[in-house]
Amino acid sequence: MLDQSFLVRGPRVAVRRISFQDREEIAALTRESAALHHPWIPARDTTEEAFRAYVAKFDQPTHEGFVVCLRESGAIVGGVNINNIVRGGIQSGALGYVAYATTTGHGYMTEGLRLVVRYAFTELGLHRLEANIQPGNVSSVRLVERLGFRLEGYSPRFQYVDGAWRDHERWAVTAEMTEQAAGSDPR
Ligand SMILES: CC(C)(COP(=O)(O)OP(=O)(O)OC[C@H]1O[C@@H](n2cnc3c(N)ncnc32)[C@H](O)[C@@H]1OP(=O)(O)O)[C@@H](O)C(=O)NCCC(=O)NCCS
């Protein structure tokens, strides 16, 4: 059963780890979402070889890869990665996330990313998550604002996207911030 692989569930979506078996579904979603994703994230190669290498990255302790699915059908509506995880006295990682064209704008990513943030701070033992966002990416900024991230700073020429080194804003949330937002119950 699909349901048994979910790590966390919200009212409408649930989150599980990405696997190679997701390739065809994600390839189709990625193709139909080219206009949504451009120019905010690097173009994605979903050929068999490239996708195998992509999911293999999540075998390393420095990377976690998740898909956000509708609870009822299991259909994939988004993806969230935690990249470049640093342990020790830092306990931090960098988020990457995407919605897909047919299901964007329904609040699924808000719910899914909130679930991943909570999972990261509880089950994965992380303390801080950052999201590096191009200043014009209004939907992405609104998403992290809704989840209580704060603007930490500005990183000129931070990431190579769409043929150039792009400036990014650095947004972040720490475990204490989510606990405060949830009042006395951090879950
Ligand atoms: C950034 C991105 C993931 C946001 O996805 P999204 O679909 O807007 O996120 P949600 O599913 O949470 O939808 C939020 C929107 O749905 C609306 N919404 C509609 N019904 C809703 C409901 N029942 N509950 C919550 N929100 C709802 C919200 O008001 C919000 O609209 P707004 O952005 O105009 O304020 C998406 O735009 C994307 O994939 N962009 C390209 C890739 C990218 O930029 N990645 C991040 C790089 S830093």
PDB file of C-alpha atoms and ligand atoms in Angstrom:
ATOM      1  CA  MET A   1       0.000   0.000   0.000  1.00  0.00           C
ATOM      2  CA  LEU A   2       1.195   3.475  -0.909  1.00  0.00           C
ATOM      3  CA  ASP A   3      -0.048   4.830   2.407  1.00  0.00           C
ATOM      4  CA  GLN A   4       2.343   2.718   4.476  1.00  0.00           C
ATOM      5  CA  SER A   5       5.403   4.507   3.137  1.00  0.00           C
ATOM      6  CA  PHE A   6       4.255   7.936   4.310  1.00  0.00           C
ATOM      7  CA  LEU A   7       6.482   9.449   6.980  1.00  0.00           C
ATOM      8  CA  VAL A   8       4.098  12.238   7.974  1.00  0.00           C
ATOM      9  CA  ARG A   9       0.514  13.146   7.117  1.00  0.00           C
ATOM     10  CA  GLY A  10      -1.433  16.400   7.077  1.00  0.00           C
ATOM     11  CA  PRO A  11      -5.131  16.951   6.379  1.00  0.00           C
ATOM     12  CA  ARG A  12      -4.749  16.868   2.588  1.00  0.00           C
ATOM     13  CA  VAL A  13      -1.186  15.784   1.774  1.00  0.00           C
ATOM     14  CA  ALA A  14       1.365  13.302   3.052  1.00  0.00           C
ATOM     15  CA  VAL A  15       5.121  13.080   2.628  1.00  0.00           C
ATOM     16  CA  ARG A  16       7.260  10.092   1.749  1.00  0.00           C
ATOM     17  CA  ARG A  17      10.810   9.574   0.496  1.00  0.00           C
ATOM     18  CA  ILE A  18      11.391   9.852  -3.243  1.00  0.00           C
ATOM     19  CA  SER A  19      12.325   6.654  -5.063  1.00  0.00           C
ATOM     20  CA  PHE A  20      13.446   5.634  -8.531  1.00  0.00           C
ATOM     21  CA  GLN A  21       9.908   4.257  -9.126  1.00  0.00           C
ATOM     22  CA  ASP A  22       8.649   7.868  -9.135  1.00  0.00           C
ATOM     23  CA  ARG A  23      10.603   8.687 -12.307  1.00  0.00           C
ATOM     24  CA  GLU A  24       7.818   8.466 -14.903  1.00  0.00           C
ATOM     25  CA  GLU A  25       5.312  10.433 -12.828  1.00  0.00           C
ATOM     26  CA  ILE A  26       7.871  13.118 -11.980  1.00  0.00           C
ATOM     27  CA  ALA A  27       9.144  13.282 -15.568  1.00  0.00           C
ATOM     28  CA  ALA A  28       5.597  13.957 -16.853  1.00  0.00           C
ATOM     29  CA  LEU A  29       4.938  16.537 -14.110  1.00  0.00           C
ATOM     30  CA  THR A  30       8.279  18.241 -14.800  1.00  0.00           C
ATOM     31  CA  ARG A  31       7.553  18.453 -18.543  1.00  0.00           C
ATOM     32  CA  GLU A  32       4.176  20.111 -18.004  1.00  0.00           C
ATOM     33  CA  SER A  33       5.635  22.474 -15.355  1.00  0.00           C
ATOM     34  CA  ALA A  34       8.473  24.002 -17.402  1.00  0.00           C
ATOM     35  CA  ALA A  35       6.890  27.464 -17.414  1.00  0.00           C
ATOM     36  CA  LEU A  36       6.254  27.350 -13.640  1.00  0.00           C
ATOM     37  CA  HIS A  37       9.813  26.273 -12.815  1.00  0.00           C
ATOM     38  CA  HIS A  38      11.644  28.595 -15.217  1.00  0.00           C
ATOM     39  CA  PRO A  39      13.612  30.770 -14.354  1.00  0.00           C
ATOM     40  CA  TRP A  40      13.615  29.876 -10.663  1.00  0.00           C
ATOM     41  CA  ILE A  41      15.308  26.473 -10.569  1.00  0.00           C
ATOM     42  CA  PRO A  42      17.859  24.746 -12.809  1.00  0.00           C
ATOM     43  CA  ALA A  43      16.294  22.683 -15.627  1.00  0.00           C
ATOM     44  CA  ARG A  44      15.753  19.062 -14.529  1.00  0.00           C
ATOM     45  CA  ASP A  45      17.002  16.051 -16.448  1.00  0.00           C
ATOM     46  CA  THR A  46      14.613  13.150 -15.879  1.00  0.00           C
ATOM     47  CA  THR A  47      16.223  10.613 -18.219  1.00  0.00           C
ATOM     48  CA  GLU A  48      16.685   7.227 -16.570  1.00  0.00           C
ATOM     49  CA  GLU A  49      20.409   7.688 -15.998  1.00  0.00           C
ATOM     50  CA  ALA A  50      20.096  11.214 -14.616  1.00  0.00           C
ATOM     51  CA  PHE A  51      17.162  10.343 -12.346  1.00  0.00           C
ATOM     52  CA  ARG A  52      19.000   7.306 -10.960  1.00  0.00           C
ATOM     53  CA  ALA A  53      21.943   9.551 -10.069  1.00  0.00           C
ATOM     54  CA  TYR A  54      19.529  12.115  -8.602  1.00  0.00           C
ATOM     55  CA  VAL A  55      17.843   9.651  -6.219  1.00  0.00           C
ATOM     56  CA  ALA A  56      21.204   8.040  -5.342  1.00  0.00           C
ATOM     57  CA  LYS A  57      22.225  11.410  -3.901  1.00  0.00           C
ATOM     58  CA  PHE A  58      19.682  10.828  -1.126  1.00  0.00           C
ATOM     59  CA  ASP A  59      21.518   7.711   0.048  1.00  0.00           C
ATOM     60  CA  GLN A  60      24.083  10.082   1.520  1.00  0.00           C
ATOM     61  CA  PRO A  61      23.537  11.446   5.051  1.00  0.00           C
ATOM     62  CA  THR A  62      23.960  14.980   3.668  1.00  0.00           C
ATOM     63  CA  HIS A  63      20.801  14.878   1.524  1.00  0.00           C
ATOM     64  CA  GLU A  64      17.134  13.987   2.096  1.00  0.00           C
ATOM     65  CA  GLY A  65      14.619  13.781  -0.756  1.00  0.00           C
ATOM     66  CA  PHE A  66      10.837  13.750  -0.314  1.00  0.00           C
ATOM     67  CA  VAL A  67       7.730  13.862  -2.452  1.00  0.00           C
ATOM     68  CA  VAL A  68       4.511  15.554  -1.364  1.00  0.00           C
ATOM     69  CA  CYS A  69       1.472  13.446  -2.301  1.00  0.00           C
ATOM     70  CA  LEU A  70      -2.278  13.827  -2.079  1.00  0.00           C
ATOM     71  CA  ARG A  71      -3.392  11.709   0.884  1.00  0.00           C
ATOM     72  CA  GLU A  72      -6.327  10.152  -0.905  1.00  0.00           C
ATOM     73  CA  SER A  73      -4.853   9.212  -4.288  1.00  0.00           C
ATOM     74  CA  GLY A  74      -1.125   9.214  -3.598  1.00  0.00           C
ATOM     75  CA  ALA A  75      -0.624  11.477  -6.640  1.00  0.00           C
ATOM     76  CA  ILE A  76       2.561  13.532  -6.447  1.00  0.00           C
ATOM     77  CA  VAL A  77       1.919  17.289  -6.128  1.00  0.00           C
ATOM     78  CA  GLY A  78       5.372  18.489  -5.118  1.00  0.00           C
ATOM     79  CA  GLY A  79       8.902  17.728  -4.050  1.00  0.00           C
ATOM     80  CA  VAL A  80      11.054  18.898  -1.155  1.00  0.00           C
ATOM     81  CA  ASN A  81      14.773  18.257  -0.683  1.00  0.00           C
ATOM     82  CA  ILE A  82      16.994  19.015   2.263  1.00  0.00           C
ATOM     83  CA  ASN A  83      20.452  19.507   0.761  1.00  0.00           C
ATOM     84  CA  ASN A  84      23.910  20.095   2.197  1.00  0.00           C
ATOM     85  CA  ILE A  85      23.061  18.892   5.692  1.00  0.00           C
ATOM     86  CA  VAL A  86      25.748  19.810   8.192  1.00  0.00           C
ATOM     87  CA  ARG A  87      25.729  17.998  11.547  1.00  0.00           C
ATOM     88  CA  GLY A  88      27.776  18.606  14.720  1.00  0.00           C
ATOM     89  CA  GLY A  89      27.268  22.025  16.216  1.00  0.00           C
ATOM     90  CA  ILE A  90      25.401  23.347  13.159  1.00  0.00           C
ATOM     91  CA  GLN A  91      22.535  20.868  12.449  1.00  0.00           C
ATOM     92  CA  SER A  92      21.372  22.783   9.391  1.00  0.00           C
ATOM     93  CA  GLY A  93      20.286  22.054   5.825  1.00  0.00           C
ATOM     94  CA  ALA A  94      19.266  23.923   2.658  1.00  0.00           C
ATOM     95  CA  LEU A  95      15.783  23.391   1.260  1.00  0.00           C
ATOM     96  CA  GLY A  96      14.832  22.935  -2.375  1.00  0.00           C
ATOM     97  CA  TYR A  97      11.163  22.589  -3.345  1.00  0.00           C
ATOM     98  CA  VAL A  98       8.846  22.498  -6.342  1.00  0.00           C
ATOM     99  CA  ALA A  99       5.134  22.442  -7.000  1.00  0.00           C
ATOM    100  CA  TYR A 100       3.707  21.167 -10.297  1.00  0.00           C
ATOM    101  CA  ALA A 101       1.577  23.063 -12.798  1.00  0.00           C
ATOM    102  CA  THR A 102      -1.738  21.224 -12.444  1.00  0.00           C
ATOM    103  CA  THR A 103      -1.827  21.372  -8.635  1.00  0.00           C
ATOM    104  CA  THR A 104      -0.050  24.642  -7.813  1.00  0.00           C
ATOM    105  CA  GLY A 105      -1.910  27.334  -5.886  1.00  0.00           C
ATOM    106  CA  HIS A 106      -4.022  25.004  -3.711  1.00  0.00           C
ATOM    107  CA  GLY A 107      -1.941  25.239  -0.555  1.00  0.00           C
ATOM    108  CA  TYR A 108      -0.518  21.722  -0.967  1.00  0.00           C
ATOM    109  CA  MET A 109       3.086  22.918  -0.801  1.00  0.00           C
ATOM    110  CA  THR A 110       2.399  25.037   2.271  1.00  0.00           C
ATOM    111  CA  GLU A 111       1.058  21.930   4.002  1.00  0.00           C
ATOM    112  CA  GLY A 112       3.770  19.635   2.612  1.00  0.00           C
ATOM    113  CA  LEU A 113       6.703  21.907   3.408  1.00  0.00           C
ATOM    114  CA  ARG A 114       5.337  22.465   6.915  1.00  0.00           C
ATOM    115  CA  LEU A 115       5.295  18.683   7.405  1.00  0.00           C
ATOM    116  CA  VAL A 116       8.896  18.366   6.155  1.00  0.00           C
ATOM    117  CA  VAL A 117      10.093  21.199   8.413  1.00  0.00           C
ATOM    118  CA  ARG A 118       8.502  19.541  11.429  1.00  0.00           C
ATOM    119  CA  TYR A 119       9.953  16.137  10.439  1.00  0.00           C
ATOM    120  CA  ALA A 120      13.411  17.697  10.042  1.00  0.00           C
ATOM    121  CA  PHE A 121      13.290  19.292  13.492  1.00  0.00           C
ATOM    122  CA  THR A 122      11.948  16.183  15.229  1.00  0.00           C
ATOM    123  CA  GLU A 123      12.910  12.926  13.475  1.00  0.00           C
ATOM    124  CA  LEU A 124      16.058  14.201  11.689  1.00  0.00           C
ATOM    125  CA  GLY A 125      17.295  16.235  14.645  1.00  0.00           C
ATOM    126  CA  LEU A 126      18.040  19.355  12.623  1.00  0.00           C
ATOM    127  CA  HIS A 127      17.974  22.804  14.217  1.00  0.00           C
ATOM    128  CA  ARG A 128      17.845  25.173  11.223  1.00  0.00           C
ATOM    129  CA  LEU A 129      16.621  25.087   7.634  1.00  0.00           C
ATOM    130  CA  GLU A 130      17.388  27.710   5.029  1.00  0.00           C
ATOM    131  CA  ALA A 131      15.787  28.523   1.696  1.00  0.00           C
ATOM    132  CA  ASN A 132      17.743  30.537  -0.862  1.00  0.00           C
ATOM    133  CA  ILE A 133      15.292  32.406  -3.063  1.00  0.00           C
ATOM    134  CA  GLN A 134      15.721  34.761  -6.004  1.00  0.00           C
ATOM    135  CA  PRO A 135      14.243  38.167  -5.065  1.00  0.00           C
ATOM    136  CA  GLY A 136      11.624  38.075  -7.842  1.00  0.00           C
ATOM    137  CA  ASN A 137      10.292  34.650  -6.854  1.00  0.00           C
ATOM    138  CA  VAL A 138       7.173  35.962  -5.141  1.00  0.00           C
ATOM    139  CA  SER A 139       5.394  32.581  -4.750  1.00  0.00           C
ATOM    140  CA  SER A 140       8.431  31.074  -3.034  1.00  0.00           C
ATOM    141  CA  VAL A 141       8.893  34.043  -0.696  1.00  0.00           C
ATOM    142  CA  ARG A 142       5.178  33.941   0.196  1.00  0.00           C
ATOM    143  CA  LEU A 143       5.455  30.202   0.890  1.00  0.00           C
ATOM    144  CA  VAL A 144       8.298  30.510   3.397  1.00  0.00           C
ATOM    145  CA  GLU A 145       6.768  33.631   4.980  1.00  0.00           C
ATOM    146  CA  ARG A 146       3.585  31.629   5.641  1.00  0.00           C
ATOM    147  CA  LEU A 147       5.738  29.036   7.423  1.00  0.00           C
ATOM    148  CA  GLY A 148       7.407  31.630   9.650  1.00  0.00           C
ATOM    149  CA  PHE A 149      10.854  31.828   8.030  1.00  0.00           C
ATOM    150  CA  ARG A 150      12.718  35.110   8.510  1.00  0.00           C
ATOM    151  CA  LEU A 151      14.911  36.970   6.036  1.00  0.00           C
ATOM    152  CA  GLU A 152      18.517  36.540   7.202  1.00  0.00           C
ATOM    153  CA  GLY A 153      20.458  38.153   4.411  1.00  0.00           C
ATOM    154  CA  TYR A 154      21.326  38.574   0.798  1.00  0.00           C
ATOM    155  CA  SER A 155      23.781  36.418  -1.155  1.00  0.00           C
ATOM    156  CA  PRO A 156      25.002  38.056  -4.384  1.00  0.00           C
ATOM    157  CA  ARG A 157      25.644  35.682  -7.298  1.00  0.00           C
ATOM    158  CA  PHE A 158      24.714  32.695  -5.093  1.00  0.00           C
ATOM    159  CA  GLN A 159      23.579  30.043  -7.587  1.00  0.00           C
ATOM    160  CA  TYR A 160      23.994  29.338 -11.299  1.00  0.00           C
ATOM    161  CA  VAL A 161      20.468  29.194 -12.719  1.00  0.00           C
ATOM    162  CA  ASP A 162      19.256  29.753 -16.267  1.00  0.00           C
ATOM    163  CA  GLY A 163      22.657  30.719 -17.667  1.00  0.00           C
ATOM    164  CA  ALA A 164      23.900  33.142 -15.021  1.00  0.00           C
ATOM    165  CA  TRP A 165      24.961  33.471 -11.381  1.00  0.00           C
ATOM    166  CA  ARG A 166      21.825  34.731  -9.627  1.00  0.00           C
ATOM    167  CA  ASP A 167      21.533  36.765  -6.434  1.00  0.00           C
ATOM    168  CA  HIS A 168      19.424  35.080  -3.728  1.00  0.00           C
ATOM    169  CA  GLU A 169      17.768  36.105  -0.490  1.00  0.00           C
ATOM    170  CA  ARG A 170      18.541  33.767   2.398  1.00  0.00           C
ATOM    171  CA  TRP A 171      15.450  32.871   4.410  1.00  0.00           C
ATOM    172  CA  ALA A 172      15.666  30.527   7.397  1.00  0.00           C
ATOM    173  CA  VAL A 173      13.745  29.008  10.276  1.00  0.00           C
ATOM    174  CA  THR A 174      15.037  27.442  13.476  1.00  0.00           C
ATOM    175  CA  ALA A 175      13.386  24.808  15.643  1.00  0.00           C
ATOM    176  CA  GLU A 176      12.646  27.359  18.379  1.00  0.00           C
ATOM    177  CA  MET A 177      10.737  29.549  15.921  1.00  0.00           C
ATOM    178  CA  THR A 178       8.364  26.729  14.946  1.00  0.00           C
ATOM    179  CA  GLU A 179       7.860  25.763  18.592  1.00  0.00           C
ATOM    180  CA  GLN A 180       6.953  29.356  19.442  1.00  0.00           C
ATOM    181  CA  ALA A 181       4.547  29.539  16.501  1.00  0.00           C
ATOM    182  CA  ALA A 182       2.826  26.345  17.690  1.00  0.00           C
ATOM    183  CA  GLY A 183       2.435  27.693  21.247  1.00  0.00           C
ATOM    184  CA  SER A 184       2.917  25.165  24.002  1.00  0.00           C
ATOM    185  CA  ASP A 185       2.661  22.157  21.665  1.00  0.00           C
ATOM    186  CA  PRO A 186       5.664  21.978  19.281  1.00  0.00           C
ATOM    187  CA  ARG A 187       4.080  19.115  17.305  1.00  0.00           C
TER     188      ARG A 187
HETATM  189  C1  LIG B   1       7.360  28.137  -4.915  1.00  0.00           C
HETATM  190  C2  LIG B   1       6.291  27.113  -5.211  1.00  0.00           C
HETATM  191  C3  LIG B   1       6.748  25.745  -4.750  1.00  0.00           C
HETATM  192  C4  LIG B   1       5.046  27.508  -4.408  1.00  0.00           C
HETATM  193  O1  LIG B   1       4.015  26.594  -4.726  1.00  0.00           O
HETATM  194  P1  LIG B   1       2.486  26.946  -4.523  1.00  0.00           P
HETATM  195  O2  LIG B   1       1.698  25.994  -5.350  1.00  0.00           O
HETATM  196  O3  LIG B   1       2.263  28.406  -4.719  1.00  0.00           O
HETATM  197  O4  LIG B   1       2.287  26.631  -2.993  1.00  0.00           O
HETATM  198  P2  LIG B   1       0.935  26.196  -2.285  1.00  0.00           P
HETATM  199  O5  LIG B   1       0.473  24.902  -2.837  1.00  0.00           O
HETATM  200  O6  LIG B   1       1.184  26.235  -0.837  1.00  0.00           O
HETATM  201  O7  LIG B   1      -0.103  27.274  -2.733  1.00  0.00           O
HETATM  202  C5  LIG B   1      -0.110  28.546  -2.143  1.00  0.00           C
HETATM  203  C6  LIG B   1      -1.152  29.409  -2.794  1.00  0.00           C
HETATM  204  O8  LIG B   1      -2.393  28.719  -2.847  1.00  0.00           O
HETATM  205  C7  LIG B   1      -3.394  29.526  -2.264  1.00  0.00           C
HETATM  206  N1  LIG B   1      -4.426  28.620  -1.741  1.00  0.00           N
HETATM  207  C8  LIG B   1      -5.540  28.278  -2.427  1.00  0.00           C
HETATM  208  N2  LIG B   1      -6.259  27.413  -1.706  1.00  0.00           N
HETATM  209  C9  LIG B   1      -5.599  27.196  -0.551  1.00  0.00           C
HETATM  210  C10 LIG B   1      -5.862  26.397   0.586  1.00  0.00           C
HETATM  211  N3  LIG B   1      -6.950  25.641   0.675  1.00  0.00           N
HETATM  212  N4  LIG B   1      -4.965  26.396   1.601  1.00  0.00           N
HETATM  213  C11 LIG B   1      -3.848  27.162   1.525  1.00  0.00           C
HETATM  214  N5  LIG B   1      -3.561  27.957   0.456  1.00  0.00           N
HETATM  215  C12 LIG B   1      -4.423  27.962  -0.581  1.00  0.00           C
HETATM  216  C13 LIG B   1      -2.653  30.387  -1.268  1.00  0.00           C
HETATM  217  O9  LIG B   1      -3.370  31.566  -0.962  1.00  0.00           O
HETATM  218  C14 LIG B   1      -1.381  30.692  -2.021  1.00  0.00           C
HETATM  219  O10 LIG B   1      -1.550  31.704  -2.964  1.00  0.00           O
HETATM  220  P3  LIG B   1      -0.488  32.936  -3.052  1.00  0.00           P
HETATM  221  O11 LIG B   1       0.874  32.365  -3.353  1.00  0.00           O
HETATM  222  O12 LIG B   1      -1.045  33.742  -4.176  1.00  0.00           O
HETATM  223  O13 LIG B   1      -0.494  33.618  -1.735  1.00  0.00           O
HETATM  224  C15 LIG B   1       5.894  27.094  -6.725  1.00  0.00           C
HETATM  225  O14 LIG B   1       5.540  28.383  -7.132  1.00  0.00           O
HETATM  226  C16 LIG B   1       7.031  26.591  -7.613  1.00  0.00           C
HETATM  227  O15 LIG B   1       7.191  25.380  -7.800  1.00  0.00           O
HETATM  228  N6  LIG B   1       7.817  27.522  -8.181  1.00  0.00           N
HETATM  229  C17 LIG B   1       8.904  27.143  -9.095  1.00  0.00           C
HETATM  230  C18 LIG B   1      10.025  26.437  -8.380  1.00  0.00           C
HETATM  231  C19 LIG B   1      10.583  27.285  -7.263  1.00  0.00           C
HETATM  232  O16 LIG B   1      10.582  28.497  -7.329  1.00  0.00           O
HETATM  233  N7  LIG B   1      11.087  26.620  -6.210  1.00  0.00           N
HETATM  234  C20 LIG B   1      11.675  27.308  -5.081  1.00  0.00           C
HETATM  235  C21 LIG B   1      13.026  27.859  -5.409  1.00  0.00           C
HETATM  236  S1  LIG B   1      13.619  28.871  -4.067  1.00  0.00           S
END
